[in-house]
Amino acid sequence: MVNSTTTSRNSKFLRVLAVAAALVIGATVWLMTHWDLRELRNQLAEKVASLDRGRSLRGPPLIGVGASAAPFVCVVAWDPLDDKSVAVVKAVIAKVDSQSDSRAVILPVPAVGGFDAATMAYLLDRDGALLPLLRNAVQVVDSQALRAQWQTNLGATKWHQLEVVAQDRDAVQSGLTSRRVAEGLALQAGDVLLNGVRIPVATAADRLKFDQAWQEQLTRYEGLLGYLKGNTTAAQEKAARTGSLQPFEIERYLHWIVRSERLKQI
């Protein structure tokens, strides 16, 4: 009786094992015929690479004025010790203030040496204090006078706090990056790019000529936008590729300014 019961239990156990084995084999066959494991591995690898690209290609923190998504872009190289450059920046800010569909990217490019205005400008922008200084800029003769002017406007306590932060490596790198971007786009103090078209400082510093150049490029962009059926991304790229930049400058402009990405090989 005991042997019979044991035999029955063993038989049931074997049947369960057989069913489990059949399920495992069936699942394996289904996976092999319906799901390419190599494809899954490649998809996972691509996903990881995409996430890594998102981190590694994140663009430099550039100083911006206006809505970050505004499609009409003005890039200006700014030296606070150059009178024409100061005038151009003030004109650019006034334009952006009056037109909601435009934005400006300001690249500090002060002469090397003395007061590090580029790094401090980045910190002032991050603190929300740079734009008032730019709107009401008064021409100064040297970097020490500029430092004194900014300190007076900001207040001694806040200025000292920013000077401490300015020693941080990331802050210094931000100042260097703005100069590097300007150099990569072949921009000197006061030079302007209006959606990929160069406007020399002599034109930009003349308010009437600058207004005319702005309107011409805005009209060109609106024409491209209509041709591309309202696709602002495509219109921005087309504007850059049909502007006055060199081929290598176009790619830099699209990455750094339009897409806010880093272009690592440059």
JSON list of N, CA, C and O in Angstrom, two decimals, residues 93-136:
[
{"chain": "A", "resi": 93, "resn": "ILE", "atom": "N", "xyz": [19.68, 93.96, -26.67]},
{"chain": "A", "resi": 93, "resn": "ILE", "atom": "CA", "xyz": [18.76, 93.74, -25.56]},
{"chain": "A", "resi": 93, "resn": "ILE", "atom": "C", "xyz": [17.45, 94.49, -25.78]},
{"chain": "A", "resi": 93, "resn": "ILE", "atom": "O", "xyz": [16.35, 93.97, -25.52]},
{"chain": "A", "resi": 94, "resn": "ALA", "atom": "N", "xyz": [17.54, 95.72, -26.28]},
{"chain": "A", "resi": 94, "resn": "ALA", "atom": "CA", "xyz": [16.34, 96.51, -26.55]},
{"chain": "A", "resi": 94, "resn": "ALA", "atom": "C", "xyz": [15.46, 95.83, -27.59]},
{"chain": "A", "resi": 94, "resn": "ALA", "atom": "O", "xyz": [14.22, 95.82, -27.47]},
{"chain": "A", "resi": 95, "resn": "LYS", "atom": "N", "xyz": [16.09, 95.24, -28.61]},
{"chain": "A", "resi": 95, "resn": "LYS", "atom": "CA", "xyz": [15.34, 94.54, -29.64]},
{"chain": "A", "resi": 95, "resn": "LYS", "atom": "C", "xyz": [14.63, 93.32, -29.07]},
{"chain": "A", "resi": 95, "resn": "LYS", "atom": "O", "xyz": [13.45, 93.07, -29.34]},
{"chain": "A", "resi": 96, "resn": "VAL", "atom": "N", "xyz": [15.35, 92.54, -28.29]},
{"chain": "A", "resi": 96, "resn": "VAL", "atom": "CA", "xyz": [14.77, 91.32, -27.70]},
{"chain": "A", "resi": 96, "resn": "VAL", "atom": "C", "xyz": [13.64, 91.68, -26.75]},
{"chain": "A", "resi": 96, "resn": "VAL", "atom": "O", "xyz": [12.61, 91.01, -26.69]},
{"chain": "A", "resi": 97, "resn": "ASP", "atom": "N", "xyz": [13.83, 92.77, -26.00]},
{"chain": "A", "resi": 97, "resn": "ASP", "atom": "CA", "xyz": [12.77, 93.22, -25.09]},
{"chain": "A", "resi": 97, "resn": "ASP", "atom": "C", "xyz": [11.48, 93.57, -25.83]},
{"chain": "A", "resi": 97, "resn": "ASP", "atom": "O", "xyz": [10.38, 93.41, -25.29]},
{"chain": "A", "resi": 98, "resn": "SER", "atom": "N", "xyz": [11.62, 94.04, -27.06]},
{"chain": "A", "resi": 98, "resn": "SER", "atom": "CA", "xyz": [10.45, 94.50, -27.81]},
{"chain": "A", "resi": 98, "resn": "SER", "atom": "C", "xyz": [9.82, 93.42, -28.68]},
{"chain": "A", "resi": 98, "resn": "SER", "atom": "O", "xyz": [8.73, 93.62, -29.22]},
{"chain": "A", "resi": 99, "resn": "GLN", "atom": "N", "xyz": [10.48, 92.27, -28.82]},
{"chain": "A", "resi": 99, "resn": "GLN", "atom": "CA", "xyz": [9.97, 91.22, -29.70]},
{"chain": "A", "resi": 99, "resn": "GLN", "atom": "C", "xyz": [10.02, 89.87, -28.98]},
{"chain": "A", "resi": 99, "resn": "GLN", "atom": "O", "xyz": [11.10, 89.32, -28.72]},
{"chain": "A", "resi": 100, "resn": "SER", "atom": "N", "xyz": [8.85, 89.33, -28.69]},
{"chain": "A", "resi": 100, "resn": "SER", "atom": "CA", "xyz": [8.76, 88.11, -27.87]},
{"chain": "A", "resi": 100, "resn": "SER", "atom": "C", "xyz": [9.26, 86.86, -28.59]},
{"chain": "A", "resi": 100, "resn": "SER", "atom": "O", "xyz": [9.58, 85.86, -27.94]},
{"chain": "A", "resi": 101, "resn": "ASP", "atom": "N", "xyz": [9.35, 86.89, -29.90]},
{"chain": "A", "resi": 101, "resn": "ASP", "atom": "CA", "xyz": [9.78, 85.70, -30.65]},
{"chain": "A", "resi": 101, "resn": "ASP", "atom": "C", "xyz": [11.28, 85.71, -30.92]},
{"chain": "A", "resi": 101, "resn": "ASP", "atom": "O", "xyz": [11.77, 84.97, -31.77]},
{"chain": "A", "resi": 102, "resn": "SER", "atom": "N", "xyz": [12.03, 86.56, -30.23]},
{"chain": "A", "resi": 102, "resn": "SER", "atom": "CA", "xyz": [13.48, 86.63, -30.43]},
{"chain": "A", "resi": 102, "resn": "SER", "atom": "C", "xyz": [14.21, 86.41, -29.12]},
{"chain": "A", "resi": 102, "resn": "SER", "atom": "O", "xyz": [13.64, 86.58, -28.03]},
{"chain": "A", "resi": 103, "resn": "ARG", "atom": "N", "xyz": [15.46, 86.02, -29.24]},
{"chain": "A", "resi": 103, "resn": "ARG", "atom": "CA", "xyz": [16.32, 85.85, -28.06]},
{"chain": "A", "resi": 103, "resn": "ARG", "atom": "C", "xyz": [17.74, 86.22, -28.44]},
{"chain": "A", "resi": 103, "resn": "ARG", "atom": "O", "xyz": [18.09, 86.27, -29.63]},
{"chain": "A", "resi": 104, "resn": "ALA", "atom": "N", "xyz": [18.55, 86.47, -27.44]},
{"chain": "A", "resi": 104, "resn": "ALA", "atom": "CA", "xyz": [19.96, 86.82, -27.68]},
{"chain": "A", "resi": 104, "resn": "ALA", "atom": "C", "xyz": [20.85, 85.92, -26.85]},
{"chain": "A", "resi": 104, "resn": "ALA", "atom": "O", "xyz": [20.49, 85.49, -25.75]},
{"chain": "A", "resi": 105, "resn": "VAL", "atom": "N", "xyz": [22.00, 85.61, -27.41]},
{"chain": "A", "resi": 105, "resn": "VAL", "atom": "CA", "xyz": [23.06, 84.91, -26.69]},
{"chain": "A", "resi": 105, "resn": "VAL", "atom": "C", "xyz": [24.25, 85.86, -26.63]},
{"chain": "A", "resi": 105, "resn": "VAL", "atom": "O", "xyz": [24.73, 86.33, -27.66]},
{"chain": "A", "resi": 106, "resn": "ILE", "atom": "N", "xyz": [24.66, 86.18, -25.42]},
{"chain": "A", "resi": 106, "resn": "ILE", "atom": "CA", "xyz": [25.75, 87.14, -25.22]},
{"chain": "A", "resi": 106, "resn": "ILE", "atom": "C", "xyz": [27.00, 86.40, -24.81]},
{"chain": "A", "resi": 106, "resn": "ILE", "atom": "O", "xyz": [27.01, 85.65, -23.82]},
{"chain": "A", "resi": 107, "resn": "LEU", "atom": "N", "xyz": [28.07, 86.59, -25.58]},
{"chain": "A", "resi": 107, "resn": "LEU", "atom": "CA", "xyz": [29.33, 85.90, -25.33]},
{"chain": "A", "resi": 107, "resn": "LEU", "atom": "C", "xyz": [30.37, 86.90, -24.83]},
{"chain": "A", "resi": 107, "resn": "LEU", "atom": "O", "xyz": [30.90, 87.68, -25.62]},
{"chain": "A", "resi": 108, "resn": "PRO", "atom": "N", "xyz": [30.67, 86.91, -23.53]},
{"chain": "A", "resi": 108, "resn": "PRO", "atom": "CA", "xyz": [31.70, 87.82, -23.02]},
{"chain": "A", "resi": 108, "resn": "PRO", "atom": "C", "xyz": [33.07, 87.45, -23.58]},
{"chain": "A", "resi": 108, "resn": "PRO", "atom": "O", "xyz": [33.50, 86.31, -23.48]},
{"chain": "A", "resi": 109, "resn": "VAL", "atom": "N", "xyz": [33.74, 88.43, -24.18]},
{"chain": "A", "resi": 109, "resn": "VAL", "atom": "CA", "xyz": [35.07, 88.18, -24.75]},
{"chain": "A", "resi": 109, "resn": "VAL", "atom": "C", "xyz": [36.04, 89.28, -24.35]},
{"chain": "A", "resi": 109, "resn": "VAL", "atom": "O", "xyz": [36.72, 89.86, -25.20]},
{"chain": "A", "resi": 110, "resn": "PRO", "atom": "N", "xyz": [36.14, 89.59, -23.05]},
{"chain": "A", "resi": 110, "resn": "PRO", "atom": "CA", "xyz": [37.07, 90.66, -22.64]},
{"chain": "A", "resi": 110, "resn": "PRO", "atom": "C", "xyz": [38.51, 90.23, -22.86]},
{"chain": "A", "resi": 110, "resn": "PRO", "atom": "O", "xyz": [38.82, 89.03, -22.93]},
{"chain": "A", "resi": 111, "resn": "ALA", "atom": "N", "xyz": [39.38, 91.21, -22.98]},
{"chain": "A", "resi": 111, "resn": "ALA", "atom": "CA", "xyz": [40.80, 90.92, -23.15]},
{"chain": "A", "resi": 111, "resn": "ALA", "atom": "C", "xyz": [41.32, 90.13, -21.96]},
{"chain": "A", "resi": 111, "resn": "ALA", "atom": "O", "xyz": [40.88, 90.31, -20.83]},
{"chain": "A", "resi": 112, "resn": "VAL", "atom": "N", "xyz": [42.25, 89.23, -22.24]},
{"chain": "A", "resi": 112, "resn": "VAL", "atom": "CA", "xyz": [42.83, 88.40, -21.18]},
{"chain": "A", "resi": 112, "resn": "VAL", "atom": "C", "xyz": [43.68, 89.26, -20.26]},
{"chain": "A", "resi": 112, "resn": "VAL", "atom": "O", "xyz": [44.40, 90.15, -20.70]},
{"chain": "A", "resi": 113, "resn": "GLY", "atom": "N", "xyz": [43.59, 88.97, -18.98]},
{"chain": "A", "resi": 113, "resn": "GLY", "atom": "CA", "xyz": [44.40, 89.71, -18.01]},
{"chain": "A", "resi": 113, "resn": "GLY", "atom": "C", "xyz": [43.57, 90.62, -17.14]},
{"chain": "A", "resi": 113, "resn": "GLY", "atom": "O", "xyz": [42.50, 91.09, -17.54]},
{"chain": "A", "resi": 114, "resn": "GLY", "atom": "N", "xyz": [44.03, 90.85, -15.93]},
{"chain": "A", "resi": 114, "resn": "GLY", "atom": "CA", "xyz": [43.29, 91.71, -15.02]},
{"chain": "A", "resi": 114, "resn": "GLY", "atom": "C", "xyz": [42.03, 91.05, -14.50]},
{"chain": "A", "resi": 114, "resn": "GLY", "atom": "O", "xyz": [41.97, 89.85, -14.27]},
{"chain": "A", "resi": 115, "resn": "PHE", "atom": "N", "xyz": [40.99, 91.81, -14.37]},
{"chain": "A", "resi": 115, "resn": "PHE", "atom": "CA", "xyz": [39.71, 91.37, -13.84]},
{"chain": "A", "resi": 115, "resn": "PHE", "atom": "C", "xyz": [39.05, 90.39, -14.81]},
{"chain": "A", "resi": 115, "resn": "PHE", "atom": "O", "xyz": [38.89, 90.68, -16.00]},
{"chain": "A", "resi": 116, "resn": "ASP", "atom": "N", "xyz": [38.65, 89.20, -14.33]},
{"chain": "A", "resi": 116, "resn": "ASP", "atom": "CA", "xyz": [38.04, 88.18, -15.18]},
{"chain": "A", "resi": 116, "resn": "ASP", "atom": "C", "xyz": [36.55, 88.50, -15.36]},
{"chain": "A", "resi": 116, "resn": "ASP", "atom": "O", "xyz": [35.69, 87.94, -14.69]},
{"chain": "A", "resi": 117, "resn": "ALA", "atom": "N", "xyz": [36.27, 89.40, -16.28]},
{"chain": "A", "resi": 117, "resn": "ALA", "atom": "CA", "xyz": [34.90, 89.86, -16.49]},
{"chain": "A", "resi": 117, "resn": "ALA", "atom": "C", "xyz": [34.00, 88.76, -17.04]},
{"chain": "A", "resi": 117, "resn": "ALA", "atom": "O", "xyz": [32.80, 88.73, -16.76]},
{"chain": "A", "resi": 118, "resn": "ALA", "atom": "N", "xyz": [34.55, 87.84, -17.84]},
{"chain": "A", "resi": 118, "resn": "ALA", "atom": "CA", "xyz": [33.74, 86.78, -18.44]},
{"chain": "A", "resi": 118, "resn": "ALA", "atom": "C", "xyz": [33.17, 85.85, -17.38]},
{"chain": "A", "resi": 118, "resn": "ALA", "atom": "O", "xyz": [31.98, 85.53, -17.39]},
{"chain": "A", "resi": 119, "resn": "THR", "atom": "N", "xyz": [34.03, 85.43, -16.45]},
{"chain": "A", "resi": 119, "resn": "THR", "atom": "CA", "xyz": [33.56, 84.55, -15.38]},
{"chain": "A", "resi": 119, "resn": "THR", "atom": "C", "xyz": [32.56, 85.26, -14.48]},
{"chain": "A", "resi": 119, "resn": "THR", "atom": "O", "xyz": [31.51, 84.72, -14.12]},
{"chain": "A", "resi": 120, "resn": "MET", "atom": "N", "xyz": [32.87, 86.51, -14.11]},
{"chain": "A", "resi": 120, "resn": "MET", "atom": "CA", "xyz": [31.96, 87.24, -13.25]},
{"chain": "A", "resi": 120, "resn": "MET", "atom": "C", "xyz": [30.63, 87.53, -13.96]},
{"chain": "A", "resi": 120, "resn": "MET", "atom": "O", "xyz": [29.57, 87.52, -13.32]},
{"chain": "A", "resi": 121, "resn": "ALA", "atom": "N", "xyz": [30.68, 87.76, -15.26]},
{"chain": "A", "resi": 121, "resn": "ALA", "atom": "CA", "xyz": [29.44, 87.99, -16.01]},
{"chain": "A", "resi": 121, "resn": "ALA", "atom": "C", "xyz": [28.55, 86.76, -15.96]},
{"chain": "A", "resi": 121, "resn": "ALA", "atom": "O", "xyz": [27.32, 86.86, -15.81]},
{"chain": "A", "resi": 122, "resn": "TYR", "atom": "N", "xyz": [29.16, 85.59, -16.09]},
{"chain": "A", "resi": 122, "resn": "TYR", "atom": "CA", "xyz": [28.40, 84.35, -16.00]},
{"chain": "A", "resi": 122, "resn": "TYR", "atom": "C", "xyz": [27.74, 84.22, -14.63]},
{"chain": "A", "resi": 122, "resn": "TYR", "atom": "O", "xyz": [26.55, 83.88, -14.52]},
{"chain": "A", "resi": 123, "resn": "LEU", "atom": "N", "xyz": [28.47, 84.52, -13.57]},
{"chain": "A", "resi": 123, "resn": "LEU", "atom": "CA", "xyz": [27.92, 84.43, -12.22]},
{"chain": "A", "resi": 123, "resn": "LEU", "atom": "C", "xyz": [26.82, 85.48, -11.99]},
{"chain": "A", "resi": 123, "resn": "LEU", "atom": "O", "xyz": [25.80, 85.20, -11.36]},
{"chain": "A", "resi": 124, "resn": "LEU", "atom": "N", "xyz": [27.02, 86.67, -12.51]},
{"chain": "A", "resi": 124, "resn": "LEU", "atom": "CA", "xyz": [26.01, 87.72, -12.39]},
{"chain": "A", "resi": 124, "resn": "LEU", "atom": "C", "xyz": [24.73, 87.32, -13.13]},
{"chain": "A", "resi": 124, "resn": "LEU", "atom": "O", "xyz": [23.62, 87.56, -12.65]},
{"chain": "A", "resi": 125, "resn": "ASP", "atom": "N", "xyz": [24.89, 86.71, -14.30]},
{"chain": "A", "resi": 125, "resn": "ASP", "atom": "CA", "xyz": [23.73, 86.26, -15.06]},
{"chain": "A", "resi": 125, "resn": "ASP", "atom": "C", "xyz": [22.98, 85.18, -14.30]},
{"chain": "A", "resi": 125, "resn": "ASP", "atom": "O", "xyz": [21.75, 85.19, -14.23]},
{"chain": "A", "resi": 126, "resn": "ARG", "atom": "N", "xyz": [23.71, 84.24, -13.73]},
{"chain": "A", "resi": 126, "resn": "ARG", "atom": "CA", "xyz": [23.09, 83.17, -12.96]},
{"chain": "A", "resi": 126, "resn": "ARG", "atom": "C", "xyz": [22.34, 83.72, -11.75]},
{"chain": "A", "resi": 126, "resn": "ARG", "atom": "O", "xyz": [21.33, 83.17, -11.32]},
{"chain": "A", "resi": 127, "resn": "ASP", "atom": "N", "xyz": [22.82, 84.85, -11.24]},
{"chain": "A", "resi": 127, "resn": "ASP", "atom": "CA", "xyz": [22.22, 85.48, -10.06]},
{"chain": "A", "resi": 127, "resn": "ASP", "atom": "C", "xyz": [21.12, 86.47, -10.44]},
{"chain": "A", "resi": 127, "resn": "ASP", "atom": "O", "xyz": [20.48, 87.07, -9.57]},
{"chain": "A", "resi": 128, "resn": "GLY", "atom": "N", "xyz": [20.92, 86.66, -11.76]},
{"chain": "A", "resi": 128, "resn": "GLY", "atom": "CA", "xyz": [19.88, 87.58, -12.22]},
{"chain": "A", "resi": 128, "resn": "GLY", "atom": "C", "xyz": [20.27, 89.05, -12.17]},
{"chain": "A", "resi": 128, "resn": "GLY", "atom": "O", "xyz": [19.41, 89.93, -12.31]},
{"chain": "A", "resi": 129, "resn": "ALA", "atom": "N", "xyz": [21.56, 89.33, -11.99]},
{"chain": "A", "resi": 129, "resn": "ALA", "atom": "CA", "xyz": [22.00, 90.72, -11.81]},
{"chain": "A", "resi": 129, "resn": "ALA", "atom": "C", "xyz": [22.70, 91.29, -13.04]},
{"chain": "A", "resi": 129, "resn": "ALA", "atom": "O", "xyz": [23.01, 92.49, -13.06]},
{"chain": "A", "resi": 130, "resn": "LEU", "atom": "N", "xyz": [22.93, 90.48, -14.07]},
{"chain": "A", "resi": 130, "resn": "LEU", "atom": "CA", "xyz": [23.71, 90.97, -15.21]},
{"chain": "A", "resi": 130, "resn": "LEU", "atom": "C", "xyz": [22.89, 91.87, -16.14]},
{"chain": "A", "resi": 130, "resn": "LEU", "atom": "O", "xyz": [23.38, 92.90, -16.59]},
{"chain": "A", "resi": 131, "resn": "LEU", "atom": "N", "xyz": [21.67, 91.49, -16.41]},
{"chain": "A", "resi": 131, "resn": "LEU", "atom": "CA", "xyz": [20.87, 92.21, -17.40]},
{"chain": "A", "resi": 131, "resn": "LEU", "atom": "C", "xyz": [20.69, 93.69, -17.05]},
{"chain": "A", "resi": 131, "resn": "LEU", "atom": "O", "xyz": [20.86, 94.56, -17.93]},
{"chain": "A", "resi": 132, "resn": "PRO", "atom": "N", "xyz": [20.39, 94.03, -15.81]},
{"chain": "A", "resi": 132, "resn": "PRO", "atom": "CA", "xyz": [20.31, 95.47, -15.47]},
{"chain": "A", "resi": 132, "resn": "PRO", "atom": "C", "xyz": [21.63, 96.20, -15.72]},
{"chain": "A", "resi": 132, "resn": "PRO", "atom": "O", "xyz": [21.63, 97.36, -16.15]},
{"chain": "A", "resi": 133, "resn": "LEU", "atom": "N", "xyz": [22.75, 95.52, -15.45]},
{"chain": "A", "resi": 133, "resn": "LEU", "atom": "CA", "xyz": [24.05, 96.15, -15.70]},
{"chain": "A", "resi": 133, "resn": "LEU", "atom": "C", "xyz": [24.26, 96.41, -17.18]},
{"chain": "A", "resi": 133, "resn": "LEU", "atom": "O", "xyz": [24.82, 97.44, -17.57]},
{"chain": "A", "resi": 134, "resn": "LEU", "atom": "N", "xyz": [23.82, 95.47, -18.02]},
{"chain": "A", "resi": 134, "resn": "LEU", "atom": "CA", "xyz": [23.98, 95.63, -19.46]},
{"chain": "A", "resi": 134, "resn": "LEU", "atom": "C", "xyz": [23.07, 96.72, -20.01]},
{"chain": "A", "resi": 134, "resn": "LEU", "atom": "O", "xyz": [23.46, 97.49, -20.89]},
{"chain": "A", "resi": 135, "resn": "ARG", "atom": "N", "xyz": [21.85, 96.78, -19.52]},
{"chain": "A", "resi": 135, "resn": "ARG", "atom": "CA", "xyz": [20.90, 97.79, -19.99]},
{"chain": "A", "resi": 135, "resn": "ARG", "atom": "C", "xyz": [21.37, 99.22, -19.67]},
{"chain": "A", "resi": 135, "resn": "ARG", "atom": "O", "xyz": [21.12, 100.15, -20.43]},
{"chain": "A", "resi": 136, "resn": "ASN", "atom": "N", "xyz": [22.04, 99.35, -18.52]},
{"chain": "A", "resi": 136, "resn": "ASN", "atom": "CA", "xyz": [22.44, 100.68, -18.05]},
{"chain": "A", "resi": 136, "resn": "ASN", "atom": "C", "xyz": [23.96, 100.86, -18.05]},
{"chain": "A", "resi": 136, "resn": "ASN", "atom": "O", "xyz": [24.50, 101.64, -17.27]}
]
